[in-house]
CSV table of C-alpha atoms in Angstrom, one decimal:
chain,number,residue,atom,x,y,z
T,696,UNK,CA,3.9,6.6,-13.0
T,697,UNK,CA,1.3,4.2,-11.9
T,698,UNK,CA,-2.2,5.0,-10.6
T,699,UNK,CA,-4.6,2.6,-9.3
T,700,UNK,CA,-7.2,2.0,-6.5
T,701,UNK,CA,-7.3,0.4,-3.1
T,702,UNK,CA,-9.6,-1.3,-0.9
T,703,UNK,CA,-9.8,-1.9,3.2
T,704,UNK,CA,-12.6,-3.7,2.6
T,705,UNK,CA,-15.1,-2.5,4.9
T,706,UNK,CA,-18.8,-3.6,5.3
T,707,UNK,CA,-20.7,-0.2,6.0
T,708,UNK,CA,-24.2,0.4,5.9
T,709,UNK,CA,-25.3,3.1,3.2
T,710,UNK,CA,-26.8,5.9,5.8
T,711,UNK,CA,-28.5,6.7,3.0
T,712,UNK,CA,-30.9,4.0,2.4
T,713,UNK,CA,-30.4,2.1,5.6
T,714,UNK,CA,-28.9,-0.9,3.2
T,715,UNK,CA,-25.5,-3.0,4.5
T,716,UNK,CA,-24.2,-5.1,1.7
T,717,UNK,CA,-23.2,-8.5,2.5
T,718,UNK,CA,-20.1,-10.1,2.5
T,719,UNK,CA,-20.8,-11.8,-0.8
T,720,UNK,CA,-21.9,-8.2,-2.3
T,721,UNK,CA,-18.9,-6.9,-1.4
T,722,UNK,CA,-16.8,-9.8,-2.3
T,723,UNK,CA,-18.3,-9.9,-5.9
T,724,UNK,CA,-18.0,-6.1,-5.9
T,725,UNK,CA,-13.9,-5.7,-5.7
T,726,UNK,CA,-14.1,-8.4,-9.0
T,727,UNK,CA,-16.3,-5.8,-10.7
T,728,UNK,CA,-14.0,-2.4,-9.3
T,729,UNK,CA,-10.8,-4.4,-10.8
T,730,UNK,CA,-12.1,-5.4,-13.7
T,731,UNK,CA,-13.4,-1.5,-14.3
T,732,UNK,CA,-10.0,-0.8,-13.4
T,733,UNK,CA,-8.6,-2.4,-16.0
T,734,UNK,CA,-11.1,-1.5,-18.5
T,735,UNK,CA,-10.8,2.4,-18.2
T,736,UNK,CA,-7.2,2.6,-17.8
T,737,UNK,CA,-5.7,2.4,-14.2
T,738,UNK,CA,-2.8,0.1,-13.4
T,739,UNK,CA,-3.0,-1.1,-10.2
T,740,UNK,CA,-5.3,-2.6,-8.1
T,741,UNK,CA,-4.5,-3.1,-4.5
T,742,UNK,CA,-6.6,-5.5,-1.8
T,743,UNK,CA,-6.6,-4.8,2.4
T,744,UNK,CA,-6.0,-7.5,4.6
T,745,UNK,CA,-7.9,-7.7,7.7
T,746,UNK,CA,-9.3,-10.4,10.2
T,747,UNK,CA,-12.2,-8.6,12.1
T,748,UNK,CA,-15.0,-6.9,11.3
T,749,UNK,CA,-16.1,-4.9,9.8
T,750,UNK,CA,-14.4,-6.3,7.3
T,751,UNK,CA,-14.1,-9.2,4.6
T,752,UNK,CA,-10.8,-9.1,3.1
T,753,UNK,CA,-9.1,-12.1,4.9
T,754,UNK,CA,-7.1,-14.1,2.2
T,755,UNK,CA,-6.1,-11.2,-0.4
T,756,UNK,CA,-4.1,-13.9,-2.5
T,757,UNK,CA,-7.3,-15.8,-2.6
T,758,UNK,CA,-8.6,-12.8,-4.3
T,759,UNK,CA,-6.0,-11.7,-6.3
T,760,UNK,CA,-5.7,-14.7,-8.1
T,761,UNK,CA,-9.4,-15.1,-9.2
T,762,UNK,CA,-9.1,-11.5,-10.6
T,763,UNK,CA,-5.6,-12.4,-12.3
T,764,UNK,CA,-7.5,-15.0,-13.9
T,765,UNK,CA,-10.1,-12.4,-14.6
T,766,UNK,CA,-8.1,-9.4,-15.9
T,767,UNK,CA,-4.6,-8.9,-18.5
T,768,UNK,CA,-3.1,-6.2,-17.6
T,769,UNK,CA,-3.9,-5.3,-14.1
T,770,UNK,CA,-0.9,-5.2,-11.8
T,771,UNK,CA,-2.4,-6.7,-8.7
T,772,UNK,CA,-1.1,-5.4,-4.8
T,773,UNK,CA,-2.0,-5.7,-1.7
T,774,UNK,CA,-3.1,-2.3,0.1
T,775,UNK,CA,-1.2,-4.3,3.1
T,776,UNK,CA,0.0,-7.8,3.8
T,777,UNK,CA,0.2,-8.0,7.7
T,778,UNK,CA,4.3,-8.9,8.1
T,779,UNK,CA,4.3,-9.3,11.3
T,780,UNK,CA,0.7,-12.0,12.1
T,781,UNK,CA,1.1,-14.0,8.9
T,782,UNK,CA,4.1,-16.6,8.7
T,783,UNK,CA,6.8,-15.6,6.3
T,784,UNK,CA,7.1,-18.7,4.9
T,785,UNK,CA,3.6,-18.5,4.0
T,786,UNK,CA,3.7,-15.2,2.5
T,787,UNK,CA,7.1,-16.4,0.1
T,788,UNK,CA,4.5,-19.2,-1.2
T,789,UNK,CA,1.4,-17.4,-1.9
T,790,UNK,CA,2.9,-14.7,-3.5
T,791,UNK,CA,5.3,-16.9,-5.5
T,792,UNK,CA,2.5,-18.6,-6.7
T,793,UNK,CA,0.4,-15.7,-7.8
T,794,UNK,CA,3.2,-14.5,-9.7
T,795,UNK,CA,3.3,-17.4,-11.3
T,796,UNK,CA,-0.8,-17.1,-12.1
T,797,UNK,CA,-0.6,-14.1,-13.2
T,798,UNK,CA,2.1,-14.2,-15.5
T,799,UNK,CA,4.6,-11.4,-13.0
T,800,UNK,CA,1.8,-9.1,-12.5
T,801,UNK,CA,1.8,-9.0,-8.5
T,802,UNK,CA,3.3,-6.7,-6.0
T,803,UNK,CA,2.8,-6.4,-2.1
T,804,UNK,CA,2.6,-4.0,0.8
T,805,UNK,CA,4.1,-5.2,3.9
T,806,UNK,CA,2.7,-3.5,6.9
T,807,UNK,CA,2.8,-3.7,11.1
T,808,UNK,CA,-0.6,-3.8,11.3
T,809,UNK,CA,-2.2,-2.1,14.6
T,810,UNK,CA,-5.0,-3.3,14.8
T,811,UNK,CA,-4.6,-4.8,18.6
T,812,UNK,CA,-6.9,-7.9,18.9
T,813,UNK,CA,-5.4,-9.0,16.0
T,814,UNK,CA,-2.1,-10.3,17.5
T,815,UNK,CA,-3.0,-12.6,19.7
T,816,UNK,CA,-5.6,-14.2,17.9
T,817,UNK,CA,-2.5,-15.3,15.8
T,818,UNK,CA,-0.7,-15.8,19.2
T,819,UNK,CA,1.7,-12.6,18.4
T,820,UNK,CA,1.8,-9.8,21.2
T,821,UNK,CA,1.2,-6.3,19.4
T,822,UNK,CA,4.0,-4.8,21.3
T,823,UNK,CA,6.5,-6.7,19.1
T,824,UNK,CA,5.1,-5.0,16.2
T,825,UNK,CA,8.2,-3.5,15.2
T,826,UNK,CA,10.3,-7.0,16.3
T,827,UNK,CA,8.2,-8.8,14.3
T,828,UNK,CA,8.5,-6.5,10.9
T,829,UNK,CA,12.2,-6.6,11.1
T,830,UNK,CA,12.7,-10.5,11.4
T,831,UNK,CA,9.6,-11.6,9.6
T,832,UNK,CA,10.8,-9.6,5.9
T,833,UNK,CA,14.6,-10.5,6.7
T,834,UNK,CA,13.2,-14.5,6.4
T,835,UNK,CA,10.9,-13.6,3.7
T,836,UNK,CA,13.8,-12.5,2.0
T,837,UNK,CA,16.0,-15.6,2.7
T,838,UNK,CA,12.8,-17.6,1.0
T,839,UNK,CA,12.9,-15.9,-1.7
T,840,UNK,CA,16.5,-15.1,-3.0
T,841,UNK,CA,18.1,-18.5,-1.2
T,842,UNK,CA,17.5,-22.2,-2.8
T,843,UNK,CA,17.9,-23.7,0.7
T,844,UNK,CA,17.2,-21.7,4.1
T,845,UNK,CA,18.9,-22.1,7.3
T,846,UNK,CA,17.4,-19.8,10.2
T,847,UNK,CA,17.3,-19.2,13.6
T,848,UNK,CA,15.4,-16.2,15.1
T,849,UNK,CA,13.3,-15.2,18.0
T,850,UNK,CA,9.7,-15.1,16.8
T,851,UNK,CA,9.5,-18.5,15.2
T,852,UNK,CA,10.3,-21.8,15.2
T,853,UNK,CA,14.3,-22.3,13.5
T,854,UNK,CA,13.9,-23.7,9.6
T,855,UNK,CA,16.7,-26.8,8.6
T,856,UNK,CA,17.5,-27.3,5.0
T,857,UNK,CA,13.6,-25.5,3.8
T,858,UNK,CA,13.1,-25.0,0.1
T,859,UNK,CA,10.5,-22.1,-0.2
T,860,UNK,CA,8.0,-23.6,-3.0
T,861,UNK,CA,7.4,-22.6,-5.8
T,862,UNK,CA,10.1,-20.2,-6.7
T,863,UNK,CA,9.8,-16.7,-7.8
T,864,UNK,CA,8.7,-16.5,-11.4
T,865,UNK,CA,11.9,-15.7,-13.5
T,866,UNK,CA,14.0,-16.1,-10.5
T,867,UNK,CA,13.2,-12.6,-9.3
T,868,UNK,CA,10.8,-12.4,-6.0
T,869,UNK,CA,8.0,-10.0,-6.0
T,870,UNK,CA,8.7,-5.9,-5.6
T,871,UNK,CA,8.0,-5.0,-2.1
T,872,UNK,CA,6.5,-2.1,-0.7
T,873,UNK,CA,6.6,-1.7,2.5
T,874,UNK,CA,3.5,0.3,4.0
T,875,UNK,CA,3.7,3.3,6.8
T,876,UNK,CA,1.5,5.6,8.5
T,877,UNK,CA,3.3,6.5,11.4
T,878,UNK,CA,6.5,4.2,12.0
T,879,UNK,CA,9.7,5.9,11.2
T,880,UNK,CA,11.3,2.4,11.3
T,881,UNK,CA,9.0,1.4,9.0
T,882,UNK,CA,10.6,3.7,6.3
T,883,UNK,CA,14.1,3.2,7.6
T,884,UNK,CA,13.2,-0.5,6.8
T,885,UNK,CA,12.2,0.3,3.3
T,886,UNK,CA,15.3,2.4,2.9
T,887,UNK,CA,17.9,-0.7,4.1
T,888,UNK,CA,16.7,-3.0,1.7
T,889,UNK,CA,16.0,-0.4,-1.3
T,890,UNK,CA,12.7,-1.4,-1.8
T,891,UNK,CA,9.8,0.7,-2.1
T,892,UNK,CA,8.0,3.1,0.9
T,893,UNK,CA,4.3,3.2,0.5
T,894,UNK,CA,2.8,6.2,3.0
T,895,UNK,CA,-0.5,5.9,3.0
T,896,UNK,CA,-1.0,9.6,3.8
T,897,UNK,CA,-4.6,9.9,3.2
T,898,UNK,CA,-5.2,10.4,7.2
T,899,UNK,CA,-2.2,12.6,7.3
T,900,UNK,CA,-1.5,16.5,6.7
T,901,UNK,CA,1.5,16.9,4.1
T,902,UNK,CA,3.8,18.3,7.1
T,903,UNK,CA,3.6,14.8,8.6
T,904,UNK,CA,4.2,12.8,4.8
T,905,UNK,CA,6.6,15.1,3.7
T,906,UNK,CA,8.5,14.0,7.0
T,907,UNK,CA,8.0,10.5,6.3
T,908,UNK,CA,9.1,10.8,2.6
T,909,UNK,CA,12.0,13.1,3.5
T,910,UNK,CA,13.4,10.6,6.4
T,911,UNK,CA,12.9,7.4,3.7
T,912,UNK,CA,14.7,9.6,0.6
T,913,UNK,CA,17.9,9.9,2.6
T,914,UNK,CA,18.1,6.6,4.9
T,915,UNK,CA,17.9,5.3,1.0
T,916,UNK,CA,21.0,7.4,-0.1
T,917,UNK,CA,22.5,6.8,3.2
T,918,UNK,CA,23.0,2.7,2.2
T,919,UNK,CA,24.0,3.2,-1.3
T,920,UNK,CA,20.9,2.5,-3.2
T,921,UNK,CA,21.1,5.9,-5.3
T,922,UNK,CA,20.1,9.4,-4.7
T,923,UNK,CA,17.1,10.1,-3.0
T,924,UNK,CA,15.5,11.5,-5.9
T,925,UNK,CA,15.8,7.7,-7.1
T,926,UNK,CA,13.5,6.4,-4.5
T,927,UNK,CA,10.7,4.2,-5.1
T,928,UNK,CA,7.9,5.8,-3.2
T,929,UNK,CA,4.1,5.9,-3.2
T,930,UNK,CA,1.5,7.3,-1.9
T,931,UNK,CA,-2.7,7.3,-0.8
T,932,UNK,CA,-5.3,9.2,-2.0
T,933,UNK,CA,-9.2,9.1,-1.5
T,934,UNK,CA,-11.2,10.9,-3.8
T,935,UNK,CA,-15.2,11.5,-4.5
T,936,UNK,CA,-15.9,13.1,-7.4
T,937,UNK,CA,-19.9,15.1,-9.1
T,938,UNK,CA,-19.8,18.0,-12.3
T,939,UNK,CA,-19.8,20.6,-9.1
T,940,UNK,CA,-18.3,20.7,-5.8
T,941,UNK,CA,-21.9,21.1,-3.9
T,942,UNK,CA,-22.7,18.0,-5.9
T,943,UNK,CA,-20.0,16.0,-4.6
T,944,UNK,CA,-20.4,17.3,-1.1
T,945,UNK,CA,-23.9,16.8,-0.4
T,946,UNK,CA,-23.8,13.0,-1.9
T,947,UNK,CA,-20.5,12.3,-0.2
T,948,UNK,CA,-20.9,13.5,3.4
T,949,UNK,CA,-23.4,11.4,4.8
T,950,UNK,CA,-21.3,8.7,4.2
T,951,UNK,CA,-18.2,10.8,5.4
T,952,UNK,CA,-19.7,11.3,8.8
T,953,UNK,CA,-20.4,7.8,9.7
T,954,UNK,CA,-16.8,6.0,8.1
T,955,UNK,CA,-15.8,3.3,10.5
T,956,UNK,CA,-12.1,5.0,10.5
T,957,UNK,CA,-12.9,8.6,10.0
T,958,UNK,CA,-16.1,9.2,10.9
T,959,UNK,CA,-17.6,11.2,14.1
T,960,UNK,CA,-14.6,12.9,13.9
T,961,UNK,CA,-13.5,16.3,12.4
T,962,UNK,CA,-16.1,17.5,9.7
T,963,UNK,CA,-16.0,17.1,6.1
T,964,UNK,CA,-14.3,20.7,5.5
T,965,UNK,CA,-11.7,20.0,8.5
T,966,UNK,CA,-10.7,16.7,6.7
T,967,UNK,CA,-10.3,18.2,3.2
T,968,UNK,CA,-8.3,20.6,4.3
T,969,UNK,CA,-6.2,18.8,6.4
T,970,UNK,CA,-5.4,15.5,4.6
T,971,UNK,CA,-5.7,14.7,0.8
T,972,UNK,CA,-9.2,13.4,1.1
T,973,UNK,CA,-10.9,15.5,-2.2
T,974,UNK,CA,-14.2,16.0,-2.2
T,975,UNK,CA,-15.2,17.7,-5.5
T,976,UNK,CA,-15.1,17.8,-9.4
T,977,UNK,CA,-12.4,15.9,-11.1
T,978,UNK,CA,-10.6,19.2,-12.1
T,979,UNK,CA,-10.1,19.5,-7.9
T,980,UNK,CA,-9.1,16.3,-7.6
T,981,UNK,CA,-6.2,17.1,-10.4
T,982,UNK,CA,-5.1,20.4,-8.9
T,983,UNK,CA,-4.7,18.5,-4.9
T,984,UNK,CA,-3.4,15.6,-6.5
T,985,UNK,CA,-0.7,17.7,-8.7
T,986,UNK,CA,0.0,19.8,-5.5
T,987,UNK,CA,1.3,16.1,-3.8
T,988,UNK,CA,4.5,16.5,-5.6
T,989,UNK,CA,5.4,19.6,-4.2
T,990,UNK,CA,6.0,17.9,-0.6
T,991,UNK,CA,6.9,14.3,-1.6
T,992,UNK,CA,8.8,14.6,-4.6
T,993,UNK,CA,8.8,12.7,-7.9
T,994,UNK,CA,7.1,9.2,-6.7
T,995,UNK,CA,6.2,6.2,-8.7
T,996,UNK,CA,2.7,5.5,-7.6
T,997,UNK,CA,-0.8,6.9,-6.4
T,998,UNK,CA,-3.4,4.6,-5.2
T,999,UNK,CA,-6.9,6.1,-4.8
T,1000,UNK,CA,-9.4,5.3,-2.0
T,1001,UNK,CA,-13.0,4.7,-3.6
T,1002,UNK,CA,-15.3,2.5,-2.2
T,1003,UNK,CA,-15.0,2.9,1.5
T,1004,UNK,CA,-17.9,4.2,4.1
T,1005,UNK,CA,-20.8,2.2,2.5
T,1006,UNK,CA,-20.9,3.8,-0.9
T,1007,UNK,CA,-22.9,1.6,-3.3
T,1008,UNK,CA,-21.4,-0.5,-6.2
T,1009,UNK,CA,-22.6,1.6,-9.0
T,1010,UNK,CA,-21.4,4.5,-7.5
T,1011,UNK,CA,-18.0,3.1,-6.9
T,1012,UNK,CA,-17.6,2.0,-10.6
T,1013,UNK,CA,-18.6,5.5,-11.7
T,1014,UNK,CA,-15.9,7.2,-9.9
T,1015,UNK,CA,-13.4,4.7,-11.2
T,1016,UNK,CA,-15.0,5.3,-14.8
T,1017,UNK,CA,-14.0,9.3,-14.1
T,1018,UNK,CA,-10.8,8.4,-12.3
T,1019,UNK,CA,-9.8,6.5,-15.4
T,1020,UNK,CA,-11.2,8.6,-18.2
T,1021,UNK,CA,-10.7,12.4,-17.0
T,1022,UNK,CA,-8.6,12.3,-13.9
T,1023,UNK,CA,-5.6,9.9,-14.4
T,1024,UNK,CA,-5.0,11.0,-18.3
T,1025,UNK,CA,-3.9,14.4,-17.2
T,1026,UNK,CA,-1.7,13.4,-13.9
T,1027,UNK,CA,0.1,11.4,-16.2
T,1028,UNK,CA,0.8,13.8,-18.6
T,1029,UNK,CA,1.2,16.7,-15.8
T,1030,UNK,CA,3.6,14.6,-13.7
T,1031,UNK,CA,5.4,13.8,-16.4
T,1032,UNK,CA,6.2,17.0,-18.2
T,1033,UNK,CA,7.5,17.7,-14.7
T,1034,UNK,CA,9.8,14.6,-13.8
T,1035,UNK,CA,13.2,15.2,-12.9
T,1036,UNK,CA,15.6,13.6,-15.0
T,1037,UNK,CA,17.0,10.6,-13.0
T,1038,UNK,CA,13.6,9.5,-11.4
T,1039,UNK,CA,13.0,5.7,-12.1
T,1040,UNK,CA,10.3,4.2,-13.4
T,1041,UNK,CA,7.5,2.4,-11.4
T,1042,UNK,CA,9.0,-1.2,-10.7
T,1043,UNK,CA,7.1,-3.9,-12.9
T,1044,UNK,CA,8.3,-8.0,-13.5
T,1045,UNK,CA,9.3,-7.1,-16.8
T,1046,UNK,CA,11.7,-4.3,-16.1
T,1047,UNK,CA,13.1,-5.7,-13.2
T,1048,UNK,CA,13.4,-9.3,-15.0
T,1049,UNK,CA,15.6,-7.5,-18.3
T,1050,UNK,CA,17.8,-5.7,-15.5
T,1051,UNK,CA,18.8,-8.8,-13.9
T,1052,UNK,CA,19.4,-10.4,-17.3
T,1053,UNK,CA,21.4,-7.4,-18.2
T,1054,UNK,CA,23.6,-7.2,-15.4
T,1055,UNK,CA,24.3,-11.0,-15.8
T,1056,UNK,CA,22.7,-12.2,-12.1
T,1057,UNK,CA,19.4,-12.4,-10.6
T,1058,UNK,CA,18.3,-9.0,-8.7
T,1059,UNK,CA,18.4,-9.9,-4.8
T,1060,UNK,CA,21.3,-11.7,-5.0
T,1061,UNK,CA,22.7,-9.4,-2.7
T,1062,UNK,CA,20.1,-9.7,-0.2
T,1063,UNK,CA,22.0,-13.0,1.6
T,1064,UNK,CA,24.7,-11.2,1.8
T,1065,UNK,CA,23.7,-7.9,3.5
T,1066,UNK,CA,24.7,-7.5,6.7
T,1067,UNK,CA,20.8,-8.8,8.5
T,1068,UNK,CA,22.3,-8.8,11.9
T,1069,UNK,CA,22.9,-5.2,11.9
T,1070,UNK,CA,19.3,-4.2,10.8
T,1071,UNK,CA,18.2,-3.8,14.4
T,1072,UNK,CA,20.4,-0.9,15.3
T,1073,UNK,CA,20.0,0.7,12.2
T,1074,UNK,CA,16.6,1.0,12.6
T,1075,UNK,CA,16.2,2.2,15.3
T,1076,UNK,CA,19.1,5.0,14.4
T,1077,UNK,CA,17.0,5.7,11.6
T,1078,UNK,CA,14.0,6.3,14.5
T,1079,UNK,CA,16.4,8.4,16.3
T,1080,UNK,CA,16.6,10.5,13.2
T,1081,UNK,CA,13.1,10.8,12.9
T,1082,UNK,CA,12.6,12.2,16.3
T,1083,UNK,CA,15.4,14.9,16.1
T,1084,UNK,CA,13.8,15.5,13.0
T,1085,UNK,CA,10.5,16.0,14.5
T,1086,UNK,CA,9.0,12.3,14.9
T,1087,UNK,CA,5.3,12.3,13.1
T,1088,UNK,CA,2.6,12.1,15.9
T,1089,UNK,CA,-0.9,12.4,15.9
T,1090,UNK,CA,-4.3,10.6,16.1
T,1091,UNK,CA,-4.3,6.7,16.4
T,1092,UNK,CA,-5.0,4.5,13.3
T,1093,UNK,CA,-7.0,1.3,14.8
T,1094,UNK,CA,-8.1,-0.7,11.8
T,1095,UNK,CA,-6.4,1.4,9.0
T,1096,UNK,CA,-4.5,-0.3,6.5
T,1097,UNK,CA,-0.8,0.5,7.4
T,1098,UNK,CA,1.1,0.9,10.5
């Protein structure tokens, strides 16, 4: 199982001291949180993408690829890579050539994105969201697993004879996630192509993830990828962690009550309880953590929240010191003493680079020749299902990572 941490890259004052960090602080700062990631053990670190303040993070592949230049072992992902406002074409080259930087150690989140002025400042309309997920990542595709592309679609301009450049490291494209809050055909997306479903549940109680999860697991058995045990999912997590509970409380909720995405909401207590936001000593943060399991399943990775709401650098690195040194050592060996026998492995370049080898072709070969006209109405059959299921509602998400 993986564990790492995750960024949205907000600029927040510190209520405390009255202090806002600037951009470059903040820049400089997720170098330093990676590197500590790396140093005390995590294996993943993931950067948000957003266009508008308050926040910075508007090229993650910029960033990624100074800290793969910075780092050895650090898988680096992206808490979301906005599908449906950045050009496909230019998402197959970036992330190509990180891979190729970083010697296969890259991954990405693809996510809708709500964010609403967002859209049309890359002259999309929000309210093809969905539209724009679909055909975006069945191009992407194309660019990846297909030497020479020839497409027609709705939301962009036809491509003749294109060559996506350079080519996936090892001839096998980056391992997609593809990130959900609240979008059923999100996860029914996921499912189709047997990639990965990342629910980033840390707004969400567990009835609403364990819906999201359960409608991914069998969509993914329902085209033939395995049993839904054998999905590939992952999940959120924020965490803030002091030797006692009151500790952790006191220091942390001044910062809780003025989040740009949470705060002036429900209190601190409410939110706790409600969502997996754990506010404690690390041995809490075990026990809630542990406890995910029981409503998702076995899953493959959990990404941790840390730095959000104005908390200063040094306080930041210290929870990713505890994360690394007394939280993550025991989930691993908790989750798995528990693992059901059957449950894959957390996707890396390596293991996916010696399965291709072994079963004589490169993986996503298939891809070109799945059936990508009929993507539309399964989707939104897999939306129907949600909603006799009991379609996840609730709160809006403006400005939150994944859609």
């Amino acid at each position: 199982m993986q564990f790492g941490i995750f960024s949205v890259s907000d600029i927040t004052e510190d209520p405390t001291t009255g202090r806002t960090p600037t951009e470059h602080e903040r820049i400089q700062g997720w170098v330093a949180m990676a590197q500590k990631a790396e140093e005390v053990g995590l294996d993943v670190f993931a950067a948000g993408e957003h266009h508008n303040p308050p926040f910075f993070s508007s090229s993650p592949t910029t960033t990624l690829g100074y800290i793969a230049a910075k780092t050895e072992r650090l898988i680096l992902s992206t808490a979301t890579t906005l599908i449906t406002t950045n050009d496909p074409v230019k998402i197959a080259e970036e992330f190509a050539m990180l891979q190729h930087l970083s010697e296969g150690r890259v991954d990405l989140t693809l996510g809708r994105g709500n964010t609403g002025p967002v859209y049309p400042w890359f002259g999309k309309d929000i309210r093809d969201g969905i539209e724009l997920a679909i055909e975006n990542y069945a191009l992407l595709r194309k660019l990846w697993h297909e030497p020479v592309v020839n497409w027609q679609g709705k939301h962009r301009t036809p491509l003749t004879g294109y060559t996506s450049t350079p080519a996936p490291l090892d001839g096998v494209a980056p391992f997609v996630w593809h990130g959900s809050i609240r979008s059923p055909q999100i996860a029914e997306q996921a499912a189709y192509y047997g990639d990965g479903f990342f629910h980033n549940n840390i707004f969400w109680n567990k009835e609403h993830t364990e819906r999201m999860v359960r409608l991914y697991r069998s969509r993914f058995a329902h085209y033939g990828h395995g049993e839904p045990e054998q999905a590939i999912v992952g999940l959120g997590g924020q965490v803030f962690m002091k030797p006692t509970e009151r500790e952790a409380k006191e220091r942390f909720r001044p910062f809780f009550d003025v989040a740009p995405v949470y705060g002036h909401g429900p209190s601190l207590e409410e939110f706790t309880e409600a969502t997996p936001l754990t506010v404690g000593t690390p041995e809490q943060v075990i026990e809630k953590t542990l406890a995910f399991r029981d409503y998702a399943g076995d899953y493959q990775r959990q990404m941790f929240l840390v730095d959000h709401a104005g908390l200063p650098l040094e306080e930041v690195l210290e929870q990713i010191e505890i994360l690394g040194t007394e939280v993550v050592p025991v989930l691993r060996r908790e989750f798995d003493s528990v693992r059901q026998a059957g449950v894959p492995d957390a996707p890396t370049h390596a293991a996916r680079v010696a399965a291709a080898r072994e079963a004589g072709t490169q993986l996503g070969e298939q891809g070109s020749a799945w059936r990508e006209q009929g993507v539309r109405g399964d989707l939104d059959t897999g939306a129907a299902i949600a909603r006799q299921a009991g379609e996840p509602g609730g709160r809006g998400s403006e400005g939150r990572e994944v859609a």
